[in-house]
Coordinates of C-alpha atoms in Angstrom, one line a residue:
X1 CA 18.6 -14.1 3.6
X2 CA 21.0 -10.4 4.7
X3 CA 19.2 -7.6 4.2
X4 CA 21.5 -4.8 3.6
X5 CA 21.6 -1.7 5.9
X6 CA 24.8 -0.2 5.6
X7 CA 25.5 3.4 3.8
X8 CA 23.2 4.7 1.4
X9 CA 20.7 1.5 3.4
X10 CA 20.8 3.1 6.7
X11 CA 17.1 4.0 5.7
X12 CA 16.0 0.2 6.0
X13 CA 16.7 -0.2 9.3
X14 CA 14.6 2.3 10.4
X15 CA 11.6 0.6 8.2
X16 CA 12.7 -2.4 10.2
X17 CA 12.8 -1.5 13.7
X18 CA 9.3 0.9 12.5
X19 CA 7.7 -2.8 11.4
X20 CA 9.2 -4.1 14.8
X21 CA 7.7 -1.9 17.0
X22 CA 4.3 -1.8 14.7
X23 CA 3.9 -5.7 15.9
X24 CA 5.9 -5.9 19.0
X25 CA 7.6 -8.4 17.6
X26 CA 11.5 -9.6 17.1
X27 CA 12.7 -7.7 13.6
X28 CA 12.8 -11.3 11.6
X29 CA 8.7 -11.5 12.7
X30 CA 8.2 -8.5 11.4
X31 CA 9.7 -8.8 8.3
X32 CA 8.4 -11.3 7.5
X33 CA 4.5 -10.2 8.9
X34 CA 5.0 -7.6 6.7
X35 CA 5.5 -9.2 3.4
X36 CA 2.0 -12.0 4.7
X37 CA 0.5 -8.5 5.7
X38 CA 1.0 -5.9 2.5
X39 CA -0.3 -8.3 -0.7
X40 CA -3.5 -8.7 1.2
X41 CA -3.6 -5.0 2.5
X42 CA -3.2 -4.3 -2.0
X43 CA -6.0 -6.3 -2.5
X44 CA -9.0 -5.0 0.0
X45 CA -7.9 -1.5 -1.2
X46 CA -8.0 -2.1 -4.9
X47 CA -12.3 -4.1 -3.6
X48 CA -12.1 -0.9 -1.2
X49 CA -11.6 1.6 -5.1
X50 CA -13.9 -0.6 -6.7
X51 CA -17.1 -0.2 -5.0
X52 CA -19.9 1.4 -6.9
X53 CA -21.1 3.1 -3.8
X54 CA -18.3 5.8 -3.3
X55 CA -18.6 8.9 -5.7
X56 CA -14.9 9.0 -7.9
X57 CA -13.8 11.5 -5.8
X58 CA -14.3 9.8 -2.2
X59 CA -12.5 6.8 -4.1
X60 CA -9.6 9.3 -5.3
X61 CA -9.4 10.2 -1.9
X62 CA -9.1 6.9 -0.9
X63 CA -6.2 6.4 -2.7
X64 CA -4.5 9.0 -1.8
X65 CA -4.8 8.7 1.5
X66 CA -3.1 4.7 1.1
X67 CA -0.9 5.8 -1.5
X68 CA 2.5 5.2 0.2
X69 CA 5.9 5.7 -1.1
X70 CA 6.5 2.5 -2.5
X71 CA 2.6 1.7 -4.1
X72 CA -0.1 4.5 -5.2
X73 CA -3.2 4.0 -6.4
X74 CA -4.7 6.0 -8.9
X75 CA -8.4 6.2 -9.7
X76 CA -10.3 6.7 -13.5
X77 CA -13.2 7.9 -14.5
X78 CA -15.0 6.8 -17.6
X79 CA -18.0 7.8 -19.8
X80 CA -19.5 5.9 -22.0
X81 CA -22.5 7.3 -24.2
X82 CA -24.3 5.5 -26.7
X83 CA -26.6 6.6 -30.0
X84 CA -29.6 6.1 -30.5

């Protein structure tokens, strides 16, 4: 597989190099590691945001903190009223 990093895609090289520095490995292993980690991290973030012991404000703060350029977390609050 090849990843274009020329022209408009030059930013990709910076992202790949940041991942290699983060994982302290070569670029190929860094890309594979990131691809393995991201789905698990997203699921973990969703699980945290669904916890019942957090306030709506806490969930919003966590969602804002975990959101990135590529992935955005949004928290909704609903209120149900039952009348007899």
